[in-house]
Short mmCIF file of C-alpha atoms and ligand atoms in Angstrom, two decimals:
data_model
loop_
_atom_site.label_atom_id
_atom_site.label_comp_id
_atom_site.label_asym_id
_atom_site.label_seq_id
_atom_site.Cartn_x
_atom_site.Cartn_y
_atom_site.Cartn_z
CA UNK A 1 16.09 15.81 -19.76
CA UNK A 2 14.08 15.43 -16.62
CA UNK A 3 11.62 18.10 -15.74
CA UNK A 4 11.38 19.71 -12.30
CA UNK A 5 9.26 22.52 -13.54
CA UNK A 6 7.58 23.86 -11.57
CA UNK A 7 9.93 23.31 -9.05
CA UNK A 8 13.17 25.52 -8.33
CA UNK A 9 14.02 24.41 -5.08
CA UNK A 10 13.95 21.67 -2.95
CA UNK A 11 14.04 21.44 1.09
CA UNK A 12 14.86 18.20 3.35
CA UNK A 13 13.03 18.63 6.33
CA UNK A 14 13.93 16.52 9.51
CA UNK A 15 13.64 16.49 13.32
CA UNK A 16 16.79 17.73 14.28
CA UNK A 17 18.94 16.82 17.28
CA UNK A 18 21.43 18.39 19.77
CA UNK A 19 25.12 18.38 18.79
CA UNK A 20 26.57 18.44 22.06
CA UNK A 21 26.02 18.11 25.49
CA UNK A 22 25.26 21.16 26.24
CA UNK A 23 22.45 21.05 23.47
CA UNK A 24 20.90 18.36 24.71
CA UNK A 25 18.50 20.01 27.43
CA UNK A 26 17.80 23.03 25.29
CA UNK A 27 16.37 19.98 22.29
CA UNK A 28 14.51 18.30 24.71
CA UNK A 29 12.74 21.65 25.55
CA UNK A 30 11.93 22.31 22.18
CA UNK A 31 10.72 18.70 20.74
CA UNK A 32 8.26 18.63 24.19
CA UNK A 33 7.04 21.90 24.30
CA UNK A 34 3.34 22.13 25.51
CA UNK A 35 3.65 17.80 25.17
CA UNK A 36 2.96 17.03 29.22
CA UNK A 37 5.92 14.26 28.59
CA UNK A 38 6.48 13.24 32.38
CA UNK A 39 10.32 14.61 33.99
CA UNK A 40 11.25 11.17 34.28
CA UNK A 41 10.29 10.22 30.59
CA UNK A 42 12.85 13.16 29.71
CA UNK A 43 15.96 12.72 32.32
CA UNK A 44 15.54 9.16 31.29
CA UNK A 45 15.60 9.82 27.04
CA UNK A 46 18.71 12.80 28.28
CA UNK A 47 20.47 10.20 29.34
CA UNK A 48 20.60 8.28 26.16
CA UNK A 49 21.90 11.21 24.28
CA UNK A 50 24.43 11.78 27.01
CA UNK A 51 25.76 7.89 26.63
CA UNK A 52 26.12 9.20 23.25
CA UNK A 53 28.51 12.16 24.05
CA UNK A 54 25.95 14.51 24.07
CA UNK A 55 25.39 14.20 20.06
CA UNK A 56 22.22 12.75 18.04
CA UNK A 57 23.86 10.87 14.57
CA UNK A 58 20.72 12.68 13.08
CA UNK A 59 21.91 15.61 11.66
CA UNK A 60 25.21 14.31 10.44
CA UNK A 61 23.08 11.37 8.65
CA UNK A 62 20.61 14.21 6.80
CA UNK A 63 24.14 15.78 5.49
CA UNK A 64 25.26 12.79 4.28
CA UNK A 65 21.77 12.21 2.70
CA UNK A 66 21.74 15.59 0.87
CA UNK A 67 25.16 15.01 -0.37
CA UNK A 68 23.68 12.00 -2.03
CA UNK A 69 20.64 13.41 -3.27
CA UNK A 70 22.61 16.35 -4.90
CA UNK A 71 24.84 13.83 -6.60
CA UNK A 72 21.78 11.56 -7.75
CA UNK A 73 20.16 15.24 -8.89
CA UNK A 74 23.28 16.09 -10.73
CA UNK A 75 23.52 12.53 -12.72
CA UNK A 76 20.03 13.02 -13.82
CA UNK A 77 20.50 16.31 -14.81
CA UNK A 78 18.02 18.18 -12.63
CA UNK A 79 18.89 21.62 -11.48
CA UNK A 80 17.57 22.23 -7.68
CA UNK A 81 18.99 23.41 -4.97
CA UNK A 82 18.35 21.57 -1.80
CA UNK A 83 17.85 23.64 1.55
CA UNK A 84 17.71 21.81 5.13
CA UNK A 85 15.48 22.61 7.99
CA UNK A 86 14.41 21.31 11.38
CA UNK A 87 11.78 21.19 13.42
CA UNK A 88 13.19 21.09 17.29
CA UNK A 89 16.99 22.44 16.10
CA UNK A 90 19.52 24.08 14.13
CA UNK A 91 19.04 24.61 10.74
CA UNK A 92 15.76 25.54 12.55
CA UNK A 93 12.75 25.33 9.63
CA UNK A 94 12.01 29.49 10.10
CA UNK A 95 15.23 30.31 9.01
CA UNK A 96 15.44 28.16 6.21
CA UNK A 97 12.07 29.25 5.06
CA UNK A 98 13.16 32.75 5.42
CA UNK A 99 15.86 31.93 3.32
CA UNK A 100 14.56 30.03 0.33
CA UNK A 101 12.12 33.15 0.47
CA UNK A 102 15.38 35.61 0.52
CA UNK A 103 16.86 33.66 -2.42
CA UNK A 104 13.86 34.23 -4.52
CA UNK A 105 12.68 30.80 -4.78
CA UNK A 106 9.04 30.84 -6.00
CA UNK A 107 7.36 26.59 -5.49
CA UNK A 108 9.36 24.74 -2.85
CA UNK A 109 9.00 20.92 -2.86
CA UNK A 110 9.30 19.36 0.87
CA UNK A 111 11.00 15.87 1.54
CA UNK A 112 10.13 14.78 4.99
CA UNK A 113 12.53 12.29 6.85
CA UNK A 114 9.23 10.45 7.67
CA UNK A 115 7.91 7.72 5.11
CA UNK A 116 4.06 7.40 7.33
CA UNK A 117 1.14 9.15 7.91
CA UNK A 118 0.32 10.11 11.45
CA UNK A 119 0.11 13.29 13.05
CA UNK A 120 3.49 12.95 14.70
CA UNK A 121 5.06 11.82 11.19
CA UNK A 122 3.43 13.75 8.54
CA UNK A 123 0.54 16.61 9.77
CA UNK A 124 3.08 18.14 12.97
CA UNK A 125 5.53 18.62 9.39
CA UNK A 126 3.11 20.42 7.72
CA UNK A 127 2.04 22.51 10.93
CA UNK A 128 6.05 23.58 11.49
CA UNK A 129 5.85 24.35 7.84
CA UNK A 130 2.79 26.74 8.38
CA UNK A 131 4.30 28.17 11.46
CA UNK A 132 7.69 29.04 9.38
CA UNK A 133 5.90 30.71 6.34
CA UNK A 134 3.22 32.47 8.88
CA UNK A 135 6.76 34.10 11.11
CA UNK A 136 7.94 35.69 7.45
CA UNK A 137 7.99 39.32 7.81
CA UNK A 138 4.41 41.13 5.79
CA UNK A 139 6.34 42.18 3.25
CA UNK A 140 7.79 38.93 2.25
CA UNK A 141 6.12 36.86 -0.19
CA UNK A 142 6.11 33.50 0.52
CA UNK A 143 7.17 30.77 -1.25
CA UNK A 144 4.46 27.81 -2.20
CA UNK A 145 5.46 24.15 -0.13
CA UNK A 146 4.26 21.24 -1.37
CA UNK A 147 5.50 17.75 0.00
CA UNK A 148 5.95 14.37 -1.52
CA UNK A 149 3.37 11.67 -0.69
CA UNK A 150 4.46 9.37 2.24
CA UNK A 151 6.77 6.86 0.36
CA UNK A 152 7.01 3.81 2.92
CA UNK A 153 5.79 1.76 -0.29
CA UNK A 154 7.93 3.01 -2.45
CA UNK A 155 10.09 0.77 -4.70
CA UNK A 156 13.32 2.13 -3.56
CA UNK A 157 12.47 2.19 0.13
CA UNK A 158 11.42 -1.29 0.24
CA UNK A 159 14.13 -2.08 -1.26
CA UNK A 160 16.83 -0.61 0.92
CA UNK A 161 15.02 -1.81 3.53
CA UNK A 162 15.42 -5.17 2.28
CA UNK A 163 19.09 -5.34 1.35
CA UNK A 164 19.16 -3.87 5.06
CA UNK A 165 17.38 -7.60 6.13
CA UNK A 166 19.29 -9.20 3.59
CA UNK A 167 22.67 -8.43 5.26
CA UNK A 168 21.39 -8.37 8.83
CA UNK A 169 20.28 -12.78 8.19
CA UNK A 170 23.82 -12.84 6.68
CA UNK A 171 25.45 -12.10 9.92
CA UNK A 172 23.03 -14.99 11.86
CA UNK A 173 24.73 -17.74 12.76
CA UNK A 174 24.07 -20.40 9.99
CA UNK A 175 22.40 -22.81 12.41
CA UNK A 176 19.78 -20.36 13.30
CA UNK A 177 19.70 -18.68 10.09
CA UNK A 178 16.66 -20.08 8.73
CA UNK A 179 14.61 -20.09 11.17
CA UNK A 180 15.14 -15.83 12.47
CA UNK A 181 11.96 -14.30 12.96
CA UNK A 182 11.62 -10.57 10.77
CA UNK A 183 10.46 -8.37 13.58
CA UNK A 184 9.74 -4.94 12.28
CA UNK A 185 10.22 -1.97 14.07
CA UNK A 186 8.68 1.47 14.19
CA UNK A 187 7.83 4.44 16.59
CA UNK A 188 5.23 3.78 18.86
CA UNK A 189 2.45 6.56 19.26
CA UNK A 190 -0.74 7.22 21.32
CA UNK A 191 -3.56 5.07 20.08
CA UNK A 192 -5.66 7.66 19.58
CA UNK A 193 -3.00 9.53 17.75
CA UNK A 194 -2.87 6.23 15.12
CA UNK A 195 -6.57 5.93 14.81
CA UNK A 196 -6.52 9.58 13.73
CA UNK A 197 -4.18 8.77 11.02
CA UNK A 198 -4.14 9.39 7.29
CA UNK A 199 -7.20 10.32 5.58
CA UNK A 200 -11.00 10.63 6.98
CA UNK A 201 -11.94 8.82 3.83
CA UNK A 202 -9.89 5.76 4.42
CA UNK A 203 -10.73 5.94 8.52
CA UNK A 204 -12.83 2.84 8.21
CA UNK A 205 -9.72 0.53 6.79
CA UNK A 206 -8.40 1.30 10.92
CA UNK A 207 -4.99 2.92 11.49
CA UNK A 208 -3.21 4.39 8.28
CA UNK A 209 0.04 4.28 10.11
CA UNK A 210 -0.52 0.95 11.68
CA UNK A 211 -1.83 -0.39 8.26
CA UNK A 212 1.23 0.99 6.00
CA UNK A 213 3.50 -0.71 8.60
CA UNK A 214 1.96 -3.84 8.20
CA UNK A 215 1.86 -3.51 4.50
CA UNK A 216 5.53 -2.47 3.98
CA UNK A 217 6.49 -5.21 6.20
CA UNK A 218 4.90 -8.00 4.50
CA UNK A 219 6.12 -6.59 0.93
CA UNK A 220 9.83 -6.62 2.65
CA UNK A 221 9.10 -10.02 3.78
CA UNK A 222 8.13 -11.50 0.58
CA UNK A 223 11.38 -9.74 -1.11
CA UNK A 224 13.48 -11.60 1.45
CA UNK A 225 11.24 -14.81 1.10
CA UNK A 226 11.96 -14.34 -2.70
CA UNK A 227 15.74 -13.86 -2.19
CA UNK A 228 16.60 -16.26 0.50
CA UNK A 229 13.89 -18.94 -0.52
CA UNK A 230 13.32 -19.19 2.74
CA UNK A 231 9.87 -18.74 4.26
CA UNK A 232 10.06 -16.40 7.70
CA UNK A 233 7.40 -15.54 9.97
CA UNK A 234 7.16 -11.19 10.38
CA UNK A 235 4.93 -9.31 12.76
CA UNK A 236 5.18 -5.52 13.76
CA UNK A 237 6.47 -4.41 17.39
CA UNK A 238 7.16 -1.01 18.87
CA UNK A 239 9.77 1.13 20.38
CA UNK A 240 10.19 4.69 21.98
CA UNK A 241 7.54 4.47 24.01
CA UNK A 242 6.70 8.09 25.73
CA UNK A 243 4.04 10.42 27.23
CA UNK A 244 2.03 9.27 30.80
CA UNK A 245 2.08 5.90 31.58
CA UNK A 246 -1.89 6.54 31.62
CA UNK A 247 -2.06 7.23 28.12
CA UNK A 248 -2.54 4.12 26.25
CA UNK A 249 0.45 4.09 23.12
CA UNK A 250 1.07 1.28 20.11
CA UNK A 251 1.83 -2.15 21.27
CA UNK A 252 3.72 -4.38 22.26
CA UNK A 253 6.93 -3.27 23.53
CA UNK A 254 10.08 -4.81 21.24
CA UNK A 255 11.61 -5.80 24.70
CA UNK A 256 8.20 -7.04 26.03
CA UNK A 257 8.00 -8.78 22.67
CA UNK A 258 11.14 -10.74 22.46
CA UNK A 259 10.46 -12.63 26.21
CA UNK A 260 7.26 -13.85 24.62
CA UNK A 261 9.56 -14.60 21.65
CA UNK A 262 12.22 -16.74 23.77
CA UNK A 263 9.22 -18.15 25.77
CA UNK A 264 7.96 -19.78 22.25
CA UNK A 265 11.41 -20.88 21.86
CA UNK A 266 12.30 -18.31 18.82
CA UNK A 267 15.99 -18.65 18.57
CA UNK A 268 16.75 -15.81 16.42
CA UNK A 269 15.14 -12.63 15.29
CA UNK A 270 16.24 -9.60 12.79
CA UNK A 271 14.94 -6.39 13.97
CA UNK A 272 14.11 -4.24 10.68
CA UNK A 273 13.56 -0.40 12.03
CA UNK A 274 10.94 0.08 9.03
CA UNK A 275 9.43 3.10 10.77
CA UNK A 276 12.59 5.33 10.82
CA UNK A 277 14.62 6.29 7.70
CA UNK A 278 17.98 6.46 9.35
CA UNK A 279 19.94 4.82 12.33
CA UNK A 280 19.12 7.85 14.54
CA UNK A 281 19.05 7.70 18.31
CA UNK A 282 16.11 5.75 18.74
CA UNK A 283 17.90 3.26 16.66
CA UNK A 284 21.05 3.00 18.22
CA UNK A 285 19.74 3.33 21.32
CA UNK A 286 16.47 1.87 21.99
CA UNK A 287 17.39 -0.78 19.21
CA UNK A 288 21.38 -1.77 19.30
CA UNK A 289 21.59 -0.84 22.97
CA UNK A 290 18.90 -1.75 24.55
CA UNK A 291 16.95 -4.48 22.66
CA UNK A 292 19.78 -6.00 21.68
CA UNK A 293 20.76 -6.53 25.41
CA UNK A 294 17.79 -7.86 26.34
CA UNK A 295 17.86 -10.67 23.44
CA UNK A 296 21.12 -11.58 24.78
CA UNK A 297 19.93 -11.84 27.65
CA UNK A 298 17.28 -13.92 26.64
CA UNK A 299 19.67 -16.06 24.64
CA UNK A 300 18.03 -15.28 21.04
CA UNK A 301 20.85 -14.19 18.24
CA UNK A 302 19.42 -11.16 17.06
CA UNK A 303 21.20 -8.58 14.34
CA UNK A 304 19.42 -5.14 13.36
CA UNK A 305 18.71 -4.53 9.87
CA UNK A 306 20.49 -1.12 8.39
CA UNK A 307 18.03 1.49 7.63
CA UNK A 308 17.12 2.87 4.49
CA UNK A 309 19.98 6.06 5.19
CA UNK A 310 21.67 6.55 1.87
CA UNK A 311 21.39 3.46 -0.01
CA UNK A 312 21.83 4.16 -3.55
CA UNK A 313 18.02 2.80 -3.95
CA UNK A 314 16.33 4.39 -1.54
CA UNK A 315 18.38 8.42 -2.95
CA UNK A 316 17.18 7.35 -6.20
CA UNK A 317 13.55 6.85 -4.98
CA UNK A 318 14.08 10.68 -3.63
CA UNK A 319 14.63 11.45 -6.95
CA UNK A 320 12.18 9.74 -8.38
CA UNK A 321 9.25 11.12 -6.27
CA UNK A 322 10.79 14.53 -7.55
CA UNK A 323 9.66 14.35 -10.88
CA UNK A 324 7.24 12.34 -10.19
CA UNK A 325 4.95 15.14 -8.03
CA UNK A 326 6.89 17.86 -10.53
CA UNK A 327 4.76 15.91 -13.16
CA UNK A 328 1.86 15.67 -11.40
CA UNK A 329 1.76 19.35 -10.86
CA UNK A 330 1.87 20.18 -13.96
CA UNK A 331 -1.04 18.25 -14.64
CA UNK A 332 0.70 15.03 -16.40
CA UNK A 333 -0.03 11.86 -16.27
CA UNK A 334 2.48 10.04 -14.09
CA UNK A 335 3.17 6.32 -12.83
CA UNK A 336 3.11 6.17 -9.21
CA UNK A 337 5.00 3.48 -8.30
CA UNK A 338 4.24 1.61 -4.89
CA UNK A 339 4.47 -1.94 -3.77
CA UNK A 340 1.99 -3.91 -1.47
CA UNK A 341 -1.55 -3.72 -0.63
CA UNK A 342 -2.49 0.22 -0.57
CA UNK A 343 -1.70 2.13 -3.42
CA UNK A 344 0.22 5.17 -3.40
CA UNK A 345 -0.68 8.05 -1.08
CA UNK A 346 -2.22 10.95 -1.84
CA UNK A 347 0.03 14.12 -3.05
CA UNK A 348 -2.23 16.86 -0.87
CA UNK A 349 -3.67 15.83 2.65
CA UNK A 350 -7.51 16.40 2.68
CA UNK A 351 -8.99 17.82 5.76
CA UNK A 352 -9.00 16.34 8.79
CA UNK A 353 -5.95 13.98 7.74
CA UNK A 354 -3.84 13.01 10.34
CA UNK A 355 -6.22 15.70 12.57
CA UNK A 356 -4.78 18.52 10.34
CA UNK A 357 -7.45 21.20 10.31
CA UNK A 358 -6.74 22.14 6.94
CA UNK A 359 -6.51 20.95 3.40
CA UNK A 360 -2.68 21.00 1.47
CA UNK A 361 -1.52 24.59 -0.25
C1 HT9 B 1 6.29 8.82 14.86
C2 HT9 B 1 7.55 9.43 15.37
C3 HT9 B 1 8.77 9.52 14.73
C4 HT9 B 1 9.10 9.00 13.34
C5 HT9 B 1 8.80 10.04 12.30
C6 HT9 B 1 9.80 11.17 12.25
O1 HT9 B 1 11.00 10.89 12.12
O2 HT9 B 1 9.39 12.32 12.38
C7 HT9 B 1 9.67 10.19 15.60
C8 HT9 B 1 11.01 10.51 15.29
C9 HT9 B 1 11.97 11.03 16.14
N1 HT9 B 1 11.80 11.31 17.48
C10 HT9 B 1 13.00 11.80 17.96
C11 HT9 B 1 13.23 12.22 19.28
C12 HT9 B 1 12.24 12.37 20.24
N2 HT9 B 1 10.90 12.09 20.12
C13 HT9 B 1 10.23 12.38 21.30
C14 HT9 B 1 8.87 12.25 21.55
C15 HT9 B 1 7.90 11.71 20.68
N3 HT9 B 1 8.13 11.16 19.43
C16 HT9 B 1 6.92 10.75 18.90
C17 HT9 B 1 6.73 10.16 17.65
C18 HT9 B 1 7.72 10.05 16.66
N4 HT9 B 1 9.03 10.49 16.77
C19 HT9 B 1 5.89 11.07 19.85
C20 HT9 B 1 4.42 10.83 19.62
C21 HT9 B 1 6.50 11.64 20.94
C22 HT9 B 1 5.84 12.17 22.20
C23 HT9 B 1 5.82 13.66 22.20
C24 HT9 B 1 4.93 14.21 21.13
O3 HT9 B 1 3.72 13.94 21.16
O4 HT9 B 1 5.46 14.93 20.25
C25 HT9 B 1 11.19 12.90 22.21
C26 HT9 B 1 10.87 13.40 23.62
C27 HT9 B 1 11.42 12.49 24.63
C28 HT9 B 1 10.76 11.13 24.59
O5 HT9 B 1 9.77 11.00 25.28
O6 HT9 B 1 11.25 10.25 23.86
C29 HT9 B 1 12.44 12.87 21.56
C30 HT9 B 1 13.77 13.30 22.14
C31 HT9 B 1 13.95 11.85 16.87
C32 HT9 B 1 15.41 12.35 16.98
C33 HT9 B 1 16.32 11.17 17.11
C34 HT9 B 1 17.75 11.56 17.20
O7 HT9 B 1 18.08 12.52 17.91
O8 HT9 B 1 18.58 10.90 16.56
C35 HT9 B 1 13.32 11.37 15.77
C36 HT9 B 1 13.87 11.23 14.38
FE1 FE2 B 2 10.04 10.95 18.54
#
């Protein structure tokens, strides 16, 4: 039987977004809080949810992932509950802290909806996790969170994220088929933000979240290459650009990128969203809406790889970073399994990763 020991619970934490439209100001005032993001920047991102009735697919997608993660628990036999929280809304992470703390449970293991290191994808987590257990009333004891390493070279991610390419060059015309260009897609960020990512010690290999990007990329690309026998060029782009236009953020621009594209006469592309786990808003909006209008525009066939969501591989990789850190805190000696270039991450964030000003639990 699989072990979870010392485990008894486990808690899916996420970003959270509004339900309906009347939620959607009130999220916006919570995920830019003390964040100087410009008015325009935010009437322009309301918008988006608005086209969307008002309601974010997030939260319905993290429902559908725990159901899936409880049913891959179950098969293996492993008894833990799993609690959802939220950084910017509801289940809001306080209240779920204060009840995994209310139901007794003792070591808490965290899943972040983030596979990347960077302060805005792994450390701000661990600061709203802080912030929950520091709001528990005195004479609550607190449980101990730990969270799994950041799994963008997992196995099971790549591989979701590959059946995800897989099916996107399916739907490309035949003619062009061939010859679609893999153009990966994450988050941008502030510069300095990425060169302050993952670990001080590794600071001098440049940006961890730039460089685990690149790396899970490449390993998708060689699983397609492998699969397809077809050899594709890849690069890395960027999407969700916000803050002051002064502030210099990750580039290029997917939009920006695909009129060089045309201009090189690329006829088709697949945009993979590698940097987000599920088709949340900045997928289907800043991907299907608008970057697939402007390679129509621009005449290049483009489809937009699924993301990892609940494919069966990518729940079972869930699972098996579960016992894999349950194993490690018990002091075992565990495979860690990770594909590409740079090893699996570390289990505890040292000081100064990510700009955190404190070392893990
Ligand atoms: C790296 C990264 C991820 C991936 C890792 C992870 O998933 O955590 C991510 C995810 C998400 N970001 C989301 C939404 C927003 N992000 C914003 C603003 C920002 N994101 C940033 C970075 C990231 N964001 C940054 C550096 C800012 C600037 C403000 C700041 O420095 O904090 C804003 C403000 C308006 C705007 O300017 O866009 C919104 C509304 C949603 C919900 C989507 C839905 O509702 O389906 C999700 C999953
Ligand atoms: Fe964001």
């Amino acid at each position: 039987m699989p072990n979870p020991d010392p485990y008894d619970a486990l808690l899916l934490l996420s970003f959270g977004g509004p339900e309906k439209p009347e939620d959607v100001v009130p999220f916006l005032e919570n995920v830019t809080r003390g964040r100087g993001i410009p008015r325009e920047r935010l009437e322009e991102v309301g918008q988006h949810y608005f086209l969307f009735g008002g309601k974010s697919p997030i939260n319905d997608q993290n429902k559908a992932l725990i159901a899936a993660l409880e049913a891959e628990l179950a098969s293996a036999g492993i008894d833990l509950p799993v609690y959802w929280g939220n950084r910017n809304w509801e289940p809001y992470l306080p209240d779920t802290v204060a009840q995994l703390a209310a139901d007794g449970r003792r070591r808490v293991l965290c899943i972040a909806t983030s596979a990347y290191s960077s302060w805005s994808s792994c450390r701000q987590y661990w600061d709203n996790i802080d912030d929950a257990l520091a709001a528990l009333p005195g004479d609550v004891e607190p449980p101990r969170i730990d969270k799994v390493r950041a799994y963008f070279n997992h196995p099971g991610f790549v591989a979701a994220n590959t059946d995800g390419v897989l099916a996107a060059l399916a739907d490309l015309p035949e003619g062009v088929r061939d010859d679609a260009r893999l153009v990966f897609v994450t988050h941008s960020i502030p510069t300095a933000m990425s060169d302050s990512s993952g670990p001080p010690a590794r600071r001098a290999e440049g940006s961890a979240y730039v460089g685990q990007h690149l790396d899970v990329a490449a390993t998708v690309t060689a699983a397609v290459r492998e699969a397809t026998g077809v050899e594709r060029e890849h690069e890395l782009v960027y999407c969700s650009r916000s803050g002051s236009p002064r502030t210099p953020w990750l580039e290029p621009d997917v939009n920006d990128r695909l009129e060089e594209l045309a201009a090189e006469g690329v006829r088709a592309v697949v945009l993979v969203p590698v940097g987000f786990v599920s088709d949340h808003m900045e997928v289907v909006y800043d991907l299907d809406t608008e970057a697939l209008a402007t390679a129509a525009k621009l005449g290049i066939e483009a489809r937009r790889a699924a993301s990892a969501g609940v494919h069966p591989a990518f729940v079972t990789a869930l699972r098996e970073l579960v016992e894999e850190r349950a194993a490690v805190e018990r002091g075992e000696d565990v495979a860690r399994p990770a594909l590409g270039v740079r090893g699996p991450s570390h289990d505890r964030c040292p000081v100064g990763c990510c700009l955190g000003e404190r070392a893990d639990a």
